[in-house]
Tab-separated table of C-alpha atoms and ligand atoms in Angstrom:
chain	number	residue	atom	x	y	z
J	1035	MET	CA	-12.152	1.946	30.235
J	1036	ALA	CA	-9.844	4.637	31.561
J	1037	HIS	CA	-7.993	5.319	28.335
J	1038	ASN	CA	-9.516	6.431	25.053
J	1039	ASP	CA	-8.735	3.307	23.066
J	1040	VAL	CA	-11.365	1.913	20.758
J	1041	PRO	CA	-12.635	-1.232	22.566
J	1042	ILE	CA	-11.401	-4.200	20.534
J	1043	GLY	CA	-10.438	-7.452	22.222
J	1044	ALA	CA	-8.637	-10.622	21.148
J	1045	VAL	CA	-7.834	-13.996	22.717
J	1046	ILE	CA	-5.655	-16.861	21.559
J	1047	VAL	CA	-6.970	-20.334	22.310
J	1048	ASP	CA	-4.968	-23.563	22.067
J	1049	ALA	CA	-6.158	-26.956	20.812
J	1050	GLN	CA	-7.538	-27.852	24.280
J	1051	GLY	CA	-9.644	-24.673	24.361
J	1052	GLU	CA	-7.327	-23.066	26.919
J	1053	ILE	CA	-6.789	-19.299	26.591
J	1054	ILE	CA	-3.043	-18.721	26.340
J	1055	GLY	CA	-3.065	-14.992	25.660
J	1056	CYS	CA	-5.434	-12.077	25.503
J	1057	GLY	CA	-5.140	-8.477	24.467
J	1058	ARG	CA	-7.091	-5.328	23.872
J	1059	ASN	CA	-6.394	-2.378	21.661
J	1060	GLU	CA	-3.823	-0.242	23.543
J	1061	ARG	CA	-2.648	2.270	20.948
J	1062	GLU	CA	-3.432	5.302	23.073
J	1063	LEU	CA	-2.437	3.713	26.366
J	1064	ARG	CA	0.992	2.616	25.142
J	1065	GLY	CA	1.636	5.432	22.700
J	1066	ASP	CA	2.278	2.705	20.169
J	1067	PRO	CA	0.377	2.855	16.869
J	1068	LEU	CA	0.977	-0.877	16.398
J	1069	ALA	CA	-0.548	-2.062	19.699
J	1070	HIS	CA	-3.690	-3.550	18.155
J	1071	ALA	CA	-5.540	-6.187	20.223
J	1072	GLU	CA	-4.262	-9.045	18.042
J	1073	ILE	CA	-0.613	-7.975	18.381
J	1074	VAL	CA	-0.981	-7.569	22.164
J	1075	ALA	CA	-2.572	-11.035	22.396
J	1076	LEU	CA	0.238	-12.573	20.329
J	1077	GLN	CA	2.803	-10.950	22.630
J	1078	ALA	CA	1.000	-12.362	25.677
J	1079	ALA	CA	0.687	-15.840	24.150
J	1080	ALA	CA	4.379	-15.887	23.256
J	1081	THR	CA	5.173	-15.121	26.919
J	1082	THR	CA	2.825	-17.871	28.163
J	1083	ARG	CA	4.244	-20.478	25.814
J	1084	GLY	CA	7.824	-19.338	25.928
J	1085	SER	CA	7.881	-20.080	22.233
J	1086	TRP	CA	6.531	-18.905	18.980
J	1087	ARG	CA	4.724	-21.987	17.732
J	1088	PHE	CA	1.007	-21.404	17.363
J	1089	ASP	CA	0.081	-23.847	14.635
J	1090	ASP	CA	-2.541	-25.478	16.902
J	1091	CYS	CA	-4.084	-22.143	17.948
J	1092	THR	CA	-7.066	-19.988	17.067
J	1093	LEU	CA	-7.147	-16.213	17.415
J	1094	VAL	CA	-10.595	-14.833	18.282
J	1095	VAL	CA	-11.143	-11.091	17.861
J	1096	THR	CA	-14.190	-8.802	18.045
J	1097	LEU	CA	-13.379	-6.831	14.846
J	1098	GLU	CA	-12.060	-8.073	11.503
J	1099	PRO	CA	-8.235	-7.713	11.572
J	1100	CYS	CA	-6.369	-5.102	9.524
J	1101	ALA	CA	-3.601	-6.060	7.065
J	1102	MET	CA	-0.918	-5.621	9.723
J	1103	CYS	CA	-2.598	-8.018	12.149
J	1104	ALA	CA	-3.556	-10.439	9.375
J	1105	GLY	CA	0.099	-10.406	8.260
J	1106	ALA	CA	1.183	-10.955	11.883
J	1107	MET	CA	-1.141	-13.963	12.254
J	1108	SER	CA	0.284	-15.387	9.065
J	1109	GLN	CA	3.850	-14.805	10.359
J	1110	ALA	CA	2.841	-16.526	13.610
J	1111	ARG	CA	1.399	-19.478	11.625
J	1112	LEU	CA	-1.859	-19.630	13.553
J	1113	ALA	CA	-4.318	-22.296	12.416
J	1114	ARG	CA	-7.520	-20.280	12.491
J	1115	VAL	CA	-8.976	-16.804	12.941
J	1116	VAL	CA	-12.488	-16.083	14.217
J	1117	PHE	CA	-13.895	-12.566	14.163
J	1118	GLY	CA	-17.182	-10.816	15.000
J	1119	ALA	CA	-17.780	-7.499	13.237
J	1120	PHE	CA	-16.705	-6.830	9.658
J	1121	ASP	CA	-14.516	-3.785	8.970
J	1122	ALA	CA	-15.609	-2.494	5.575
J	1123	LYS	CA	-12.900	0.215	5.559
J	1124	ALA	CA	-9.752	-1.693	6.471
J	1125	GLY	CA	-10.612	-5.373	7.027
J	1126	ALA	CA	-7.959	-7.687	5.608
J	1127	VAL	CA	-9.617	-11.061	6.192
J	1128	THR	CA	-12.587	-10.577	3.824
J	1129	SER	CA	-13.646	-6.976	3.358
J	1130	VAL	CA	-10.831	-5.048	1.611
J	1131	PHE	CA	-8.197	-7.779	1.188
J	1132	ASP	CA	-7.912	-11.419	2.109
J	1133	VAL	CA	-4.371	-11.626	3.412
J	1134	VAL	CA	-4.766	-14.862	5.406
J	1135	ARG	CA	-6.115	-16.893	2.471
J	1136	ASP	CA	-3.922	-15.434	-0.278
J	1137	PRO	CA	-2.373	-18.337	-2.226
J	1138	ARG	CA	0.716	-16.184	-2.954
J	1139	LEU	CA	1.645	-16.002	0.731
J	1140	PRO	CA	3.524	-18.843	2.456
J	1141	HIS	CA	0.981	-19.555	5.216
J	1142	ARG	CA	-2.808	-19.619	5.153
J	1143	LEU	CA	-5.401	-19.654	7.941
J	1144	GLU	CA	-8.917	-20.996	8.244
J	1145	VAL	CA	-11.439	-18.157	8.633
J	1146	VAL	CA	-14.695	-18.059	10.606
J	1147	ALA	CA	-16.409	-14.690	10.137
J	1148	GLY	CA	-19.342	-12.906	11.740
J	1149	ILE	CA	-19.527	-14.839	15.050
J	1150	GLU	CA	-21.629	-12.850	17.586
J	1151	GLU	CA	-21.500	-10.035	15.061
J	1152	LEU	CA	-24.278	-7.940	16.622
J	1153	ALA	CA	-22.733	-8.020	20.107
J	1154	CYS	CA	-19.335	-7.020	18.703
J	1155	VAL	CA	-20.839	-4.174	16.692
J	1156	ARG	CA	-22.777	-2.968	19.747
J	1157	VAL	CA	-19.593	-2.540	21.838
J	1158	LEU	CA	-18.071	-0.359	19.136
J	1159	LYS	CA	-21.240	1.660	18.557
J	1160	GLU	CA	-21.594	2.386	22.280
J	1161	PHE	CA	-18.004	3.572	22.476
J	1162	PHE	CA	-18.359	5.944	19.543
J	1163	ALA	CA	-21.730	7.239	20.796
J	1164	VAL	CA	-20.171	8.103	24.182
J	1165	ALA	CA	-17.135	9.693	22.512
J	1166	ARG	CA	-19.464	11.870	20.456
J	1167	THR	CA	-21.521	13.029	23.459
J	1168	GLU	CA	-18.364	13.863	25.407
J	1169	ASN	CA	-17.127	15.999	22.529
J	1170	GLU	CA	-20.434	17.810	22.383
J	1171	LEU	CA	-20.513	18.757	26.091
J	1172	PRO	CA	-20.499	22.554	26.605
J	1173	LYS	CA	-17.135	23.845	27.801
K	600	MET	CA	40.593	3.137	9.793
K	601	GLU	CA	41.184	4.824	6.497
K	602	PRO	CA	43.530	2.384	4.823
K	603	ASP	CA	41.194	-0.423	5.785
K	604	CYS	CA	38.323	1.468	4.262
K	605	LYS	CA	40.247	2.059	1.033
K	606	ARG	CA	41.251	-1.559	0.755
K	607	ARG	CA	37.640	-2.637	1.140
K	608	LYS	CA	36.586	-0.299	-1.622
K	609	MET	CA	39.222	-1.716	-3.948
K	610	GLU	CA	38.220	-5.321	-3.283
K	611	GLU	CA	34.507	-4.807	-3.704
K	612	PRO	CA	33.188	-4.890	-7.230
K	613	ALA	CA	31.939	-1.465	-8.277
K	614	ASP	CA	28.143	-1.260	-8.198
K	615	PRO	CA	26.382	0.131	-11.243
K	616	PRO	CA	24.706	3.476	-10.456
K	617	TRP	CA	21.304	2.987	-8.830
K	618	GLU	CA	18.004	4.661	-9.652
K	619	ALA	CA	15.160	5.416	-7.252
K	620	LEU	CA	12.184	4.018	-9.152
K	621	LEU	CA	8.658	5.036	-8.236
K	622	VAL	CA	6.456	2.105	-7.213
K	623	LEU	CA	3.038	3.068	-8.505
K	624	PRO	CA	-0.091	2.421	-6.440
K	625	GLU	CA	-2.572	-0.164	-7.661
K	626	LEU	CA	-4.819	2.206	-9.631
K	627	GLU	CA	-1.890	3.747	-11.482
K	628	SER	CA	-0.171	0.490	-12.252
K	629	ARG	CA	-2.999	-1.728	-13.377
K	630	GLU	CA	-3.729	-2.557	-16.961
K	631	VAL	CA	-6.199	-0.496	-18.940
K	632	GLU	CA	-9.699	-1.785	-18.368
K	633	LEU	CA	-11.990	-1.822	-21.419
K	634	THR	CA	-15.751	-1.514	-21.724
K	635	PRO	CA	-17.938	-2.006	-24.808
K	636	ALA	CA	-19.525	0.968	-26.560
K	637	TYR	CA	-21.325	1.591	-29.843
K	638	ALA	CA	-19.717	3.669	-32.565
K	639	ALA	CA	-20.600	4.359	-36.175
K	640	PRO	CA	-18.659	5.495	-39.234
K	641	VAL	CA	-19.242	9.023	-40.496
K	642	LEU	CA	-20.089	8.643	-44.170
K	643	LEU	CA	-20.558	12.337	-44.875
K	644	ARG	CA	-17.656	14.291	-43.402
K	645	THR	CA	-19.532	17.564	-43.672
K	646	GLU	CA	-22.041	16.264	-41.117
K	647	THR	CA	-19.370	15.572	-38.488
K	648	SER	CA	-19.629	18.675	-36.333
K	649	ARG	CA	-23.436	18.628	-36.369
K	650	LEU	CA	-23.433	14.948	-35.370
K	651	VAL	CA	-21.004	15.560	-32.531
K	652	ARG	CA	-23.055	18.481	-31.290
K	653	GLU	CA	-26.331	16.565	-31.361
K	654	LEU	CA	-24.831	13.416	-29.842
K	655	SER	CA	-23.208	15.392	-27.022
K	656	ALA	CA	-26.563	16.947	-26.161
K	657	ALA	CA	-28.666	13.791	-26.550
K	658	ARG	CA	-26.223	11.116	-25.317
K	659	PRO	CA	-23.556	12.830	-23.147
K	660	LEU	CA	-20.705	10.483	-22.154
K	661	THR	CA	-21.275	10.997	-18.425
K	662	GLU	CA	-19.732	7.635	-17.477
K	663	LEU	CA	-16.859	7.943	-19.958
K	664	PRO	CA	-15.983	11.652	-19.834
K	665	HIS	CA	-12.332	10.949	-20.691
K	666	LEU	CA	-13.199	9.671	-24.181
K	667	LYS	CA	-13.116	11.839	-27.267
K	668	ARG	CA	-16.180	11.645	-29.467
K	669	VAL	CA	-14.476	11.099	-32.825
K	670	GLN	CA	-11.562	9.046	-34.043
K	671	ALA	CA	-9.864	8.746	-37.425
K	672	ARG	CA	-9.719	5.045	-38.188
K	673	GLY	CA	-6.136	3.749	-38.099
K	674	GLY	CA	-4.578	6.894	-39.566
K	675	THR	CA	-7.034	7.017	-42.459
K	676	GLN	CA	-9.429	9.807	-43.411
K	677	LEU	CA	-12.359	7.672	-42.306
K	678	LEU	CA	-13.978	9.128	-39.193
K	679	GLU	CA	-15.836	7.162	-36.561
K	680	VAL	CA	-18.047	8.651	-33.879
K	681	LEU	CA	-18.867	7.230	-30.450
K	682	LEU	CA	-22.627	6.864	-29.956
K	683	CYS	CA	-23.099	5.546	-26.410
K	684	PRO	CA	-21.847	2.978	-23.873
K	685	ALA	CA	-23.153	-0.510	-24.605
K	686	GLY	CA	-23.898	-1.479	-21.005
K	687	PRO	CA	-23.055	-4.806	-19.363
K	688	SER	CA	-24.675	-7.133	-21.946
K	689	PRO	CA	-24.420	-5.528	-25.357
K	690	GLY	CA	-26.426	-6.940	-28.246
K	691	ALA	CA	-24.267	-7.871	-31.187
K	692	SER	CA	-25.933	-5.808	-33.895
K	693	ARG	CA	-28.150	-2.862	-33.129
K	694	THR	CA	-29.527	-0.368	-35.598
K	695	LEU	CA	-29.194	3.399	-35.387
K	696	ALA	CA	-32.930	3.604	-34.742
K	697	GLU	CA	-32.568	1.288	-31.737
K	698	LEU	CA	-29.588	3.142	-30.299
K	699	LEU	CA	-30.864	6.683	-30.898
K	700	PRO	CA	-34.630	6.241	-30.646
K	701	ASP	CA	-35.815	9.642	-29.464
K	702	GLY	CA	-35.138	11.535	-32.708
K	703	ARG	CA	-32.865	14.078	-31.002
K	704	VAL	CA	-30.013	13.014	-33.260
K	705	ASP	CA	-30.544	13.292	-37.005
K	706	VAL	CA	-28.715	10.167	-38.207
K	707	ARG	CA	-28.053	11.587	-41.691
K	708	GLY	CA	-24.431	10.837	-42.642
K	709	LEU	CA	-23.998	7.952	-40.153
K	710	GLY	CA	-23.173	4.391	-41.228
K	711	GLU	CA	-24.152	1.114	-39.554
K	712	PRO	CA	-23.248	1.054	-35.822
K	713	PHE	CA	-20.710	-1.433	-34.480
K	714	LEU	CA	-19.344	-2.494	-31.091
K	715	VAL	CA	-15.967	-1.172	-30.000
K	716	GLN	CA	-13.917	-1.735	-26.808
K	717	VAL	CA	-13.060	1.619	-25.225
K	718	PRO	CA	-11.028	2.492	-22.056
K	719	ALA	CA	-13.308	2.377	-19.010
K	720	ARG	CA	-11.325	4.881	-16.920
K	721	ALA	CA	-9.273	8.027	-17.374
K	722	PRO	CA	-5.565	7.128	-17.678
K	723	LEU	CA	-3.454	8.187	-14.677
K	724	THR	CA	0.024	7.672	-16.098
K	725	ARG	CA	1.653	8.030	-19.508
K	726	PRO	CA	1.982	4.250	-20.001
K	727	GLN	CA	-1.738	3.841	-19.246
K	728	PHE	CA	-2.519	6.718	-21.620
K	729	GLU	CA	-0.510	5.218	-24.454
K	730	GLU	CA	-2.226	1.872	-23.969
K	731	ALA	CA	-5.692	3.489	-23.731
K	732	ALA	CA	-5.176	5.570	-26.878
K	733	ARG	CA	-4.586	2.393	-28.863
K	734	HIS	CA	-8.252	1.535	-28.291
K	735	TRP	CA	-9.954	4.928	-28.590
K	736	PRO	CA	-8.745	8.568	-28.369
K	737	THR	CA	-8.576	9.474	-24.705
K	738	ALA	CA	-7.920	12.712	-22.828
K	739	PHE	CA	-4.976	12.645	-20.413
K	740	HIS	CA	-4.176	15.129	-17.660
K	741	GLU	CA	-0.579	14.322	-17.017
K	742	ASN	CA	0.720	14.386	-13.461
K	743	LYS	CA	4.141	15.979	-14.042
K	744	ARG	CA	5.587	14.590	-10.841
K	745	THR	CA	4.549	11.016	-11.610
K	746	SER	CA	5.951	11.246	-15.134
K	747	GLN	CA	9.226	12.676	-13.837
K	748	ALA	CA	9.432	9.953	-11.202
K	749	LEU	CA	8.731	7.200	-13.736
K	750	ALA	CA	11.465	8.573	-15.964
K	751	GLY	CA	13.858	8.600	-12.963
K	752	ARG	CA	14.213	12.393	-13.065
K	753	LEU	CA	12.591	13.304	-9.756
K	754	PHE	CA	15.772	13.392	-7.693
K	755	THR	CA	18.871	15.530	-8.212
K	756	LEU	CA	22.388	14.166	-7.712
K	757	GLN	CA	22.394	15.967	-4.375
K	758	ASP	CA	19.129	14.275	-3.348
K	759	LYS	CA	20.577	10.925	-4.317
K	760	ALA	CA	23.748	11.496	-2.307
K	761	ALA	CA	21.595	12.232	0.760
K	762	MET	CA	19.434	9.146	0.099
K	763	GLU	CA	22.531	7.002	-0.228
K	764	ALA	CA	23.917	8.246	3.097
K	765	ARG	CA	20.608	7.460	4.812
K	766	MET	CA	20.349	3.990	3.310
K	767	GLU	CA	23.908	3.351	4.501
K	768	HIS	CA	22.612	3.638	8.086
K	769	ALA	CA	20.112	0.879	7.314
K	770	VAL	CA	22.774	-1.310	5.670
K	771	TRP	CA	25.081	-0.776	8.631
K	772	ALA	CA	22.329	-1.798	11.083
K	773	ALA	CA	21.500	-4.885	9.012
K	774	ARG	CA	25.160	-6.001	9.256
K	775	ARG	CA	25.235	-5.422	13.031
K	776	GLY	CA	22.025	-7.442	13.379
K	777	ALA	CA	23.388	-10.259	11.232
K	778	GLU	CA	26.436	-10.455	13.521
K	779	LEU	CA	23.990	-11.232	16.364
K	780	GLY	CA	22.225	-13.933	14.374
K	781	MET	CA	19.396	-11.736	13.161
K	782	VAL	CA	17.854	-11.680	9.679
K	783	PRO	CA	20.061	-9.224	7.731
K	784	ALA	CA	17.533	-6.437	7.149
K	785	GLY	CA	17.925	-2.868	8.346
K	786	ALA	CA	15.952	0.363	8.467
K	787	ALA	CA	16.360	4.070	9.208
K	788	VAL	CA	13.791	6.824	9.809
K	789	VAL	CA	14.732	10.329	8.682
K	790	ASP	CA	13.018	13.682	9.048
K	791	PRO	CA	13.528	15.071	5.528
K	792	ALA	CA	12.869	18.626	6.749
K	793	THR	CA	15.979	18.625	8.953
K	794	GLY	CA	17.919	15.639	7.626
K	795	ARG	CA	18.086	14.168	11.147
K	796	VAL	CA	18.228	10.395	11.366
K	797	LEU	CA	15.647	9.739	14.087
K	798	ALA	CA	15.855	5.959	14.349
K	799	VAL	CA	18.094	3.180	13.094
K	800	GLY	CA	17.232	-0.468	13.597
K	801	HIS	CA	17.582	-3.995	12.345
K	802	ASP	CA	15.338	-7.024	12.162
K	803	CYS	CA	14.908	-8.579	15.663
K	804	ARG	CA	12.558	-11.456	14.839
K	805	ASN	CA	15.105	-14.053	15.931
K	806	GLY	CA	15.692	-12.242	19.207
K	807	LEU	CA	13.295	-9.892	20.958
K	808	HIS	CA	10.030	-10.793	19.329
K	809	PRO	CA	9.023	-12.698	16.194
K	810	LEU	CA	6.998	-9.809	14.812
K	811	LEU	CA	9.855	-7.335	15.105
K	812	HIS	CA	10.832	-7.016	11.476
K	813	ALA	CA	13.118	-4.055	10.718
K	814	ALA	CA	10.266	-1.679	9.849
K	815	MET	CA	8.331	-2.589	13.029
K	816	VAL	CA	11.505	-2.011	15.078
K	817	CYS	CA	11.965	1.448	13.562
K	818	VAL	CA	8.350	2.504	14.140
K	819	ASP	CA	8.664	1.334	17.767
K	820	LEU	CA	11.959	3.250	18.114
K	821	VAL	CA	10.347	6.446	16.817
K	822	ALA	CA	7.506	5.903	19.310
K	823	CYS	CA	10.166	5.442	22.057
K	824	GLY	CA	11.664	8.789	21.050
K	825	GLN	CA	8.232	10.334	21.518
K	826	GLY	CA	7.781	8.851	24.997
K	827	GLY	CA	5.830	5.740	23.950
K	828	GLY	CA	6.985	2.483	22.391
K	829	THR	CA	6.815	-1.082	23.645
K	830	TYR	CA	10.233	-2.774	23.573
K	831	SER	CA	13.644	-2.227	25.117
K	832	TYR	CA	16.570	-2.605	22.718
K	833	ARG	CA	19.239	-2.807	25.438
K	834	ASP	CA	20.711	-5.992	23.968
K	835	TYR	CA	20.729	-4.594	20.443
K	836	PRO	CA	22.925	-1.486	20.537
K	837	ALA	CA	22.620	-0.916	16.787
K	838	CYS	CA	18.905	-0.177	17.361
K	839	SER	CA	18.778	3.428	18.522
K	840	PHE	CA	16.701	6.583	18.373
K	841	LEU	CA	17.086	10.318	18.733
K	842	PRO	CA	14.460	12.188	20.737
K	843	PRO	CA	12.865	15.049	18.783
K	844	LEU	CA	14.408	18.507	19.170
K	845	PRO	CA	12.788	20.605	21.927
K	846	GLY	CA	11.174	23.090	19.554
K	847	ASP	CA	9.933	20.444	17.139
K	848	GLY	CA	6.558	19.679	18.666
K	849	LEU	CA	5.455	16.067	18.638
K	850	PRO	CA	4.264	14.784	15.305
K	851	TYR	CA	1.988	11.731	15.310
K	852	ILE	CA	4.577	8.928	15.172
K	853	CYS	CA	6.027	9.076	11.646
K	854	THR	CA	4.034	11.940	10.103
K	855	GLY	CA	6.223	13.676	7.525
K	856	TYR	CA	9.088	11.190	7.924
K	857	ASP	CA	10.904	8.994	5.404
K	858	LEU	CA	11.785	5.357	6.017
K	859	TYR	CA	14.765	3.631	4.396
K	860	LEU	CA	14.570	-0.171	4.254
K	861	THR	CA	17.204	-2.482	2.825
K	862	ARG	CA	14.446	-4.766	1.506
K	863	GLU	CA	10.800	-4.511	0.550
K	864	PRO	CA	8.555	-4.987	3.609
K	865	CYS	CA	5.923	-7.724	4.095
K	866	VAL	CA	2.152	-7.097	4.413
K	867	MET	CA	2.328	-6.696	8.189
K	868	CYS	CA	5.086	-4.082	7.997
K	869	ALA	CA	3.554	-2.222	5.047
K	870	MET	CA	0.265	-1.849	6.947
K	871	ALA	CA	2.124	-0.859	10.130
K	872	LEU	CA	3.571	1.999	8.048
K	873	VAL	CA	0.028	3.067	7.087
K	874	HIS	CA	-0.847	3.136	10.818
K	875	SER	CA	2.333	5.126	11.576
K	876	ARG	CA	1.546	7.780	8.938
K	877	ILE	CA	4.906	7.501	7.199
K	878	GLN	CA	5.362	9.922	4.269
K	879	ARG	CA	7.747	8.056	1.944
K	880	VAL	CA	9.427	4.651	1.873
K	881	PHE	CA	12.664	3.936	0.014
K	882	TYR	CA	13.795	0.347	-0.261
K	883	GLY	CA	16.790	-1.344	-1.787
K	884	VAL	CA	15.638	-4.702	-3.131
K	885	SER	CA	12.303	-6.426	-3.684
K	886	SER	CA	11.386	-9.468	-1.608
K	887	PRO	CA	9.323	-12.500	-2.662
K	888	HIS	CA	6.413	-11.760	-0.306
K	889	GLY	CA	6.793	-7.984	-0.419
K	890	ALA	CA	3.722	-5.788	-0.079
K	891	LEU	CA	4.989	-2.582	-1.711
K	892	GLY	CA	5.115	-3.623	-5.333
K	893	THR	CA	5.682	-7.376	-5.427
K	894	GLY	CA	2.545	-9.039	-4.012
K	895	TYR	CA	0.452	-6.118	-2.851
K	896	ARG	CA	0.719	-2.375	-3.291
K	897	LEU	CA	-0.566	-1.367	0.130
K	898	HIS	CA	0.788	2.177	-0.005
K	899	GLY	CA	-1.612	3.957	-2.329
K	900	ARG	CA	-5.019	2.503	-1.719
K	901	GLN	CA	-7.917	4.955	-1.738
K	902	ASP	CA	-9.814	2.758	0.747
K	903	LEU	CA	-7.203	3.032	3.519
K	904	ASN	CA	-7.031	6.157	5.660
K	905	HIS	CA	-3.401	7.019	4.856
K	906	ARG	CA	-1.221	6.740	1.756
K	907	TYR	CA	2.520	7.056	1.217
K	908	GLU	CA	4.950	7.173	-1.688
K	909	VAL	CA	7.305	4.292	-2.404
K	910	PHE	CA	10.596	4.145	-4.314
K	911	ARG	CA	12.679	1.057	-4.883
K	912	GLY	CA	16.259	0.498	-6.000
K	913	VAL	CA	18.025	2.867	-3.572
K	914	LEU	CA	21.605	1.648	-3.054
K	915	GLU	CA	20.503	-1.622	-4.577
K	916	GLY	CA	23.907	-3.370	-4.765
K	917	PRO	CA	24.851	-3.303	-1.072
K	918	CYS	CA	21.237	-4.034	-0.062
K	919	ARG	CA	21.174	-7.084	-2.331
K	920	ARG	CA	24.489	-8.379	-0.992
K	921	LEU	CA	23.233	-8.298	2.628
K	922	GLY	CA	21.566	-11.673	2.214
K	923	GLN	CA	24.749	-13.197	0.802
K	924	GLU	CA	27.326	-12.013	3.321
K	925	PRO	CA	28.947	-14.596	5.614
K	926	GLY	CA	26.791	-15.386	8.640
K	927	ALA	CA	23.641	-14.155	6.953
K	928	ARG	CA	20.493	-16.189	6.532
V	932	ZN	ZN1	-4.749	-4.525	13.333
V	933	ZN	ZN1	7.639	-7.476	7.802
């Protein structure tokens, strides 16, 4: 990856299993602190569909979403979220909060957690290991 | 312009003065949590200081350091002394010999032990302290700023005039948005060090993009001012930004900035403000699914990597009326 963004990826799949939008974390690339993979994928899916109805769709993402993305998925009224690695520090779908299954909020999603967890964790670990070595190189 | 303005003022009902009320983070706002402990009456007052000394050495209150050792029962002369925490599954009646088995405390002068509910954590605010002290005497290191803020004394009249002027930008933007069929919510980002209004925006969820609530618009506008950002607001002239001054240096997005919002933000927006490193948020009215005081209190969580201060009630009257103006939804 040319830019220094943490490698997190998301896809949105419709009821037929067709991918209608995908995104990766582009905070650094775009200079936008809100360009998380889930938000980018939602933007792409909205363009594909030409509408903002996702109640038949599933969002699949490598890392547990934060509260912003969980709130966005709830706003977008997705049916389901599937994620790989848990985020103990900021995860908002199980770990720190459970925004998408909160009975106080107007829309709730089905959750499938820990799918291909090891593979998702490995991608992140490799990225951070490389980042560390690069920082340690002699000047 | 002016006569029109004056006429408007006369027609509008006068708003009661507003207060900027601190919205406490979760830890500071939650109810006092209690935990069981063993205590015993002091039957011989002259033994009190010896008992306290021996207990402190033999059974230090390492998990409950905020608790005082002795209390006078309900304003009487009768003293009671805290022996030790009771743990998760306390037995109903335990003897002194069971509770202090190692002989390091001479139990002379102590009565039969009993279970008592004591505050589990040090109080962080005066209301928590007053509640805690009803259960057992508790030490309290008062945060002056928090107490001032809770009493509504943090801001001077001059501060409030400045806050009002800034919120008026947000109210103005909300009205412009509503005229274009948008949800009537507005926002403004201000650098409190210079007083410059860096971004003004309104909710664009019915137009540009469904996730563009007013706070998201403003963060994106600030990012635009810093050479980043994602959207173009060409069709929404009330959404605008100022680039930073040449000598300013680029802060990371909203570091050190204040955000004024006509209404309390949702979970998505509140977390976006954590990501943007905002310093303070001032909002006018609460919303049913708000995440800065109503449903969640996302702004002061120790487990997230950034925290910000939140005040509600700024220019409350006009903010409240935004939802009720003609054309609004
Ligand atoms: Zn996110
Ligand atoms: Zn929002």
